[in-house]
Tab-separated table of C-alpha atoms in Angstrom:
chain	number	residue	atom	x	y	z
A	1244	UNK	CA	20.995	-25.466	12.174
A	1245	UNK	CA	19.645	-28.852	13.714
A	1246	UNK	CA	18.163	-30.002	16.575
A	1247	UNK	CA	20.125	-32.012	18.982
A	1248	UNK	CA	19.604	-35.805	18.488
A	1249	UNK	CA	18.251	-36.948	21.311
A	1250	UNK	CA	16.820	-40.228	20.727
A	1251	UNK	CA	17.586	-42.973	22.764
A	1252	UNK	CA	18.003	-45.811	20.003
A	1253	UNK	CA	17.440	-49.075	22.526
A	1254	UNK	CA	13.958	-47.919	23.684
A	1255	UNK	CA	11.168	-49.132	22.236
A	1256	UNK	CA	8.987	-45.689	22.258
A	1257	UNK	CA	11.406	-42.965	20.570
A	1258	UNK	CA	10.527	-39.083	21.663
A	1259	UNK	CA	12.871	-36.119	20.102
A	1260	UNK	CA	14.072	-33.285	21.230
A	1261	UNK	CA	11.930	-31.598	19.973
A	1262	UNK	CA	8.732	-33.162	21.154
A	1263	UNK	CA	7.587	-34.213	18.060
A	1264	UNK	CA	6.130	-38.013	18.504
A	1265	UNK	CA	7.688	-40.290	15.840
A	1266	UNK	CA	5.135	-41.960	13.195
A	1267	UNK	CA	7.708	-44.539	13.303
A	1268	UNK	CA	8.941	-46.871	15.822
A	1269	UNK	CA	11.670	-49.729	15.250
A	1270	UNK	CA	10.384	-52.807	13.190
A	1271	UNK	CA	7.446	-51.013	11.175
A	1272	UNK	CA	7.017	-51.924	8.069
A	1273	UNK	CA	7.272	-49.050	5.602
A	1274	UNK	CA	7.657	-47.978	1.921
A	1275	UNK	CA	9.678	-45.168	0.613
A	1276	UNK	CA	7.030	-42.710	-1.734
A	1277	UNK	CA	7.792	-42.945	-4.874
A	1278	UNK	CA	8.313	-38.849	-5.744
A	1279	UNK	CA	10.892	-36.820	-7.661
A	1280	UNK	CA	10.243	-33.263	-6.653
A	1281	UNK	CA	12.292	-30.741	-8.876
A	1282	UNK	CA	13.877	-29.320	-5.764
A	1283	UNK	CA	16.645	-30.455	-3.380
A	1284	UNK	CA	15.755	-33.561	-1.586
A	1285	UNK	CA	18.198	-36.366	0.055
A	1286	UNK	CA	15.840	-39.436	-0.235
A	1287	UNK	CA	18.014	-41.628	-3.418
A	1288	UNK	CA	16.462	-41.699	-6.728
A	1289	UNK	CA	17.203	-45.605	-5.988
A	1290	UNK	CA	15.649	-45.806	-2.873
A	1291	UNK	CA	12.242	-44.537	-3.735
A	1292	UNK	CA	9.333	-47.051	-4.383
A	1293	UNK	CA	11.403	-49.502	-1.447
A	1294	UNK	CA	9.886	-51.736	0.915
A	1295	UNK	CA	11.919	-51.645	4.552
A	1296	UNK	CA	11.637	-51.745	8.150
A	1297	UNK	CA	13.079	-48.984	10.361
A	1298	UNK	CA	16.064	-50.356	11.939
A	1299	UNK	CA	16.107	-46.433	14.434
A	1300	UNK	CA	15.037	-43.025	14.554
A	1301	UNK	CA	17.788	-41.249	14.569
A	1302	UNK	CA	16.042	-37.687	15.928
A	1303	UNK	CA	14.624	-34.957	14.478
A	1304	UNK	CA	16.074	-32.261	12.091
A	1305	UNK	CA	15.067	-29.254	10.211
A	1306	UNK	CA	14.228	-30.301	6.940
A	1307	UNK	CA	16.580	-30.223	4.560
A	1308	UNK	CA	14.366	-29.711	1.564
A	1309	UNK	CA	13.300	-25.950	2.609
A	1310	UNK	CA	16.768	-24.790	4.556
A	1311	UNK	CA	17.781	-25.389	0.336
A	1312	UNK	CA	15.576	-22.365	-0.439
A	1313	UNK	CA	16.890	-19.878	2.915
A	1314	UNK	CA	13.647	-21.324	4.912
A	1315	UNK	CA	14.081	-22.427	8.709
A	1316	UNK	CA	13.054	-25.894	7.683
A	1317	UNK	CA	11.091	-26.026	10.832
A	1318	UNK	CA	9.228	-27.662	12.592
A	1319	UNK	CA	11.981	-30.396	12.697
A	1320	UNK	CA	11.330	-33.697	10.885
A	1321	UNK	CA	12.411	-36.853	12.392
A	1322	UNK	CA	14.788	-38.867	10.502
A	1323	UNK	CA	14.885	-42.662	10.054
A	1324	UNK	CA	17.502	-45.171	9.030
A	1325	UNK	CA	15.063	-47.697	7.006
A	1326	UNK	CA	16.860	-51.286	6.016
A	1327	UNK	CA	15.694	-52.982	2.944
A	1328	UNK	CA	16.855	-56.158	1.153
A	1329	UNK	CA	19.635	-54.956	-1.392
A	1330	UNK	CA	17.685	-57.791	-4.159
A	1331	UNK	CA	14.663	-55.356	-3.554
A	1332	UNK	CA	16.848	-52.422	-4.370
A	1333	UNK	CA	18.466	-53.681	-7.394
A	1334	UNK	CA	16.808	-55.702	-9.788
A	1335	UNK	CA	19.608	-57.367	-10.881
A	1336	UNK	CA	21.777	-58.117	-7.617
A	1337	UNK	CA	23.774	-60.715	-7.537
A	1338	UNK	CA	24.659	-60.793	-4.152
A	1339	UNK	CA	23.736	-63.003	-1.250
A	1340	UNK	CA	19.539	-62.685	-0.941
A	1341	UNK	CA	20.799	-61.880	3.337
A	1342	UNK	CA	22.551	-58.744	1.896
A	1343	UNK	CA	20.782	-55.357	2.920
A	1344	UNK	CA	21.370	-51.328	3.208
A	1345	UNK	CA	20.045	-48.923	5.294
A	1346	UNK	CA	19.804	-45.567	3.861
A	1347	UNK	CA	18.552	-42.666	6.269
A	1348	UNK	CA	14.483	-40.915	5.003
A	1349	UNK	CA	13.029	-38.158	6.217
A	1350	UNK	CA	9.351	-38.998	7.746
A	1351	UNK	CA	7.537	-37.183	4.972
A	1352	UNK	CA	9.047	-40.137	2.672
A	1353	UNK	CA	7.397	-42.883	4.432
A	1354	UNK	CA	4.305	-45.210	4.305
A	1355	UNK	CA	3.177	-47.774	6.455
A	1356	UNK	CA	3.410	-50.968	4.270
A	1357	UNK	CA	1.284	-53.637	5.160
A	1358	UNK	CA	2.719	-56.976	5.507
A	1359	UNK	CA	3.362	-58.211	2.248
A	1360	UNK	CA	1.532	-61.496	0.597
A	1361	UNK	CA	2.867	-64.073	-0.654
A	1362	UNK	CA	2.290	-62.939	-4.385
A	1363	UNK	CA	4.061	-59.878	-3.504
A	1364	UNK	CA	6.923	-60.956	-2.205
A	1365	UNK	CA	9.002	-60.320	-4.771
A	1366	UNK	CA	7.486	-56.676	-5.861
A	1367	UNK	CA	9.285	-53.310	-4.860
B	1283	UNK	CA	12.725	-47.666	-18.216
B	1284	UNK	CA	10.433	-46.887	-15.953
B	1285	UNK	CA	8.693	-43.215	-16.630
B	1286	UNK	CA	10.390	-41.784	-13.183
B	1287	UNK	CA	14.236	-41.895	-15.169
B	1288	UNK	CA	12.236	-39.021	-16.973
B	1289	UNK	CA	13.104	-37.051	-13.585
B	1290	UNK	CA	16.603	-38.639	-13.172
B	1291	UNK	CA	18.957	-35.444	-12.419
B	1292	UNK	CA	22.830	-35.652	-13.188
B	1293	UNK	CA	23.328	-35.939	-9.766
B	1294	UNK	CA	21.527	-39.121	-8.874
B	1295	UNK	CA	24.448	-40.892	-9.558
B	1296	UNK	CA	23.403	-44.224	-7.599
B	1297	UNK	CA	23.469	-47.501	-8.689
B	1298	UNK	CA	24.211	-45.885	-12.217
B	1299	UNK	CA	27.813	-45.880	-12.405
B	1300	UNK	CA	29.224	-49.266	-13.667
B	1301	UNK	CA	33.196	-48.185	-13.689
B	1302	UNK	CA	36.102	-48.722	-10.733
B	1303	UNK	CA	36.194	-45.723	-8.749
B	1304	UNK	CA	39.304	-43.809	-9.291
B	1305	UNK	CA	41.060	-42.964	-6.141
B	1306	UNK	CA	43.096	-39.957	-6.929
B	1307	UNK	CA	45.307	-37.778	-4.041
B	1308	UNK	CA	46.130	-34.915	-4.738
B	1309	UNK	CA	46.806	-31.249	-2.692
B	1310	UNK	CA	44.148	-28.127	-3.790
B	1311	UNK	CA	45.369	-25.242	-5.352
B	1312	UNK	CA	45.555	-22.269	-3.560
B	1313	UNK	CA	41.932	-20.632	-4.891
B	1314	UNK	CA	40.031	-23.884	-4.072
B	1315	UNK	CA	41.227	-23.569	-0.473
B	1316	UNK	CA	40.334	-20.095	-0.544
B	1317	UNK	CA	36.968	-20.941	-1.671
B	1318	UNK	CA	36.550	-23.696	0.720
B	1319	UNK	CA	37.298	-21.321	3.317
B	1320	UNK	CA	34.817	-18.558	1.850
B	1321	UNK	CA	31.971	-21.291	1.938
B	1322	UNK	CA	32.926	-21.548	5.756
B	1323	UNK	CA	32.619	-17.689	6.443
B	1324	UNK	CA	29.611	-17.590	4.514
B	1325	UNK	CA	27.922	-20.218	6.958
B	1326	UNK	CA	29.123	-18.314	10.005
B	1327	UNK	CA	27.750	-15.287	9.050
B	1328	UNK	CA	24.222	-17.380	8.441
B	1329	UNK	CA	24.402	-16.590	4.525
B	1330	UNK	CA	25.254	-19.661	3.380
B	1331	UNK	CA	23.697	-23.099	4.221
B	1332	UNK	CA	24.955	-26.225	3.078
B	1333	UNK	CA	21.884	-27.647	1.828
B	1334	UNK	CA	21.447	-24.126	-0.179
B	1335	UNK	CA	25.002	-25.129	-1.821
B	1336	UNK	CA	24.406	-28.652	-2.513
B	1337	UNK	CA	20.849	-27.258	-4.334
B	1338	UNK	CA	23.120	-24.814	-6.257
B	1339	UNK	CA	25.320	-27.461	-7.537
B	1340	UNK	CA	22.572	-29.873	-8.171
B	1341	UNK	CA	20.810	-27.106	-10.077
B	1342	UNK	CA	23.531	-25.959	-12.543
B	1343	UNK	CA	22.426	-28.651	-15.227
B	1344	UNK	CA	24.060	-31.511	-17.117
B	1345	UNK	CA	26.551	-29.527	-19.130
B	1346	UNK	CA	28.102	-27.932	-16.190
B	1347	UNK	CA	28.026	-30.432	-13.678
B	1348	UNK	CA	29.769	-32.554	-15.932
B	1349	UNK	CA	32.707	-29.615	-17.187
B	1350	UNK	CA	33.175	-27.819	-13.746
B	1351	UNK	CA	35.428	-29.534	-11.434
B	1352	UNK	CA	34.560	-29.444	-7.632
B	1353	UNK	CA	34.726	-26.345	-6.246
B	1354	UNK	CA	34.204	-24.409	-9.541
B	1355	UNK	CA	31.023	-25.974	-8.950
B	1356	UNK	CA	30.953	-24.509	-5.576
B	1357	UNK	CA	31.507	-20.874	-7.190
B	1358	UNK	CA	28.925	-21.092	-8.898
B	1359	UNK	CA	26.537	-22.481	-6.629
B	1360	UNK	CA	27.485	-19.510	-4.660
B	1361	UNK	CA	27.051	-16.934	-6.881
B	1362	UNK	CA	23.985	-17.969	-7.088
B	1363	UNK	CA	22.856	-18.141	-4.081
B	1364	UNK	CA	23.798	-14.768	-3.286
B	1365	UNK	CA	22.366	-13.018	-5.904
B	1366	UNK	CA	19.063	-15.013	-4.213
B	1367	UNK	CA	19.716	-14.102	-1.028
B	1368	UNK	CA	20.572	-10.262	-2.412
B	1369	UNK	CA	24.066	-10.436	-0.804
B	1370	UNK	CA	25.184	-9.578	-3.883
B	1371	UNK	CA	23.401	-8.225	-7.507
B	1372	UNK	CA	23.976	-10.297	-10.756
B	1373	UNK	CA	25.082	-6.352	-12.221
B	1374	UNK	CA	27.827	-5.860	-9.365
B	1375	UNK	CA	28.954	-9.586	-9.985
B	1376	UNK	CA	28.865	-9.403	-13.730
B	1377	UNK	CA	30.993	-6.693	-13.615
B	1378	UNK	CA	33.906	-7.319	-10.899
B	1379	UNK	CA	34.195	-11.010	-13.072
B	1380	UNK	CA	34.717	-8.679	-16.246
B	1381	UNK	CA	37.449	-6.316	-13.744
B	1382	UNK	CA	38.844	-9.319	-12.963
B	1383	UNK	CA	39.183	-10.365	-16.451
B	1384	UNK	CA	40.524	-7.355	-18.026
B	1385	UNK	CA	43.509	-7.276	-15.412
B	1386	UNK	CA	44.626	-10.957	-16.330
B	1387	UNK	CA	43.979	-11.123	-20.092
């Protein structure tokens, strides 16, 4: 069972359903944890350790890591759809360097990442 | 590697595979759409979620994730998860599978 989506995804300042206040807002800067819990989680093994921006929130939902076990997976965790660079995904892309993906995180697997410098650039 | 492929499960299947996807169509056999629609009863009857499944399937280690096919994977994902939830006891499964077995062999 979810709660109902009800983000608007133009508006700068995002509230759920739910009432829970994003962390996140459109733009930040953020970093996927780098974690590998033994349990069920939907964050890809190749997406952890990336640097993004949220492109939306896309709402709030019961978390999918505890409804695994029989739990409520409440309170309701929002959801984000993060875009990185794919050539900071895969270390060996061969695509165009403009090429990105946007893979959908839970909160819990975010950071704030500060703006990079210049010697990082090029780090995941 | 890095020391995270340490934790690499057989499902974490991006970015790994290096082959051309195999598009295959094909009907399913009468006991995989009865299983399908067992998995939906289950969820309407709040015994079954789908994240509890996918765990189930994700759980059942290398060697059978790699020799079940789809929804065998399902059964026993199931299974499991019942004998969790106490829906049903590992003895009263054990021993309708042997029933079961006896009649066709």
């Amino acid at each position: 069972m979810t709660s109902s989506a009800g983000a608007s995804l133009t508006s700068k300042t995002v509230m759920t359903d739910g009432g829970e206040v994003p962390r996140f807002q459109p733009g930040d800067a953020v970093r996927v944890r780098k974690a590998y819990p033994v349990g069920h989680c939907r964050t890809p093994f190749y997406f952890r350790g990336v640097r993004g921006v949220i492109e939306r929130c896309c709402g709030a939902f019961a978390n999918p890591e505890e409804l695994a076990y029989g739990r409520s997976g409440e309170p309701a965790v929002p959801l984000y759809r993060v875009r990185a660079k794919q050539a900071d995904v895969w270390s060996d892309y061969q695509g165009s360097p403009r090429d990105t993906i946007e893979v959908e995180v839970f909160e819990h697997w975010l950071e704030p990442c500060p703006d990079r410098s210049p010697a990082e650039e090029t780090s995941r | 590697m890095p020391d995270e492929y340490e934790a690499l499960s057989v499902h974490d299947l991006g970015g790994r595979l290096n082959e051309p996807f195999q598009k295959d169509e094909h009907d399913h056999e009468p006991w995989e759409k009865r299983v399908h629609a067992l998995r939906e009863l289950l969820a309407q009857k709040g015994l079954l979620r789908v994240d509890e499944l996918r765990r189930g399937v994700e759980g059942l280690g290398e060697a059978k994730y790699e020799r079940l096919t789809y929804y065998e994977q399902w059964i026993a994902s199931m299974c499991q998860v019942m004998v969790e939830r106490g829906v049903l006891t590992d003895d009263q499964l054990g021993r309708r599978i042997a029933d079961v077995k006896d009649r066709h062999d």
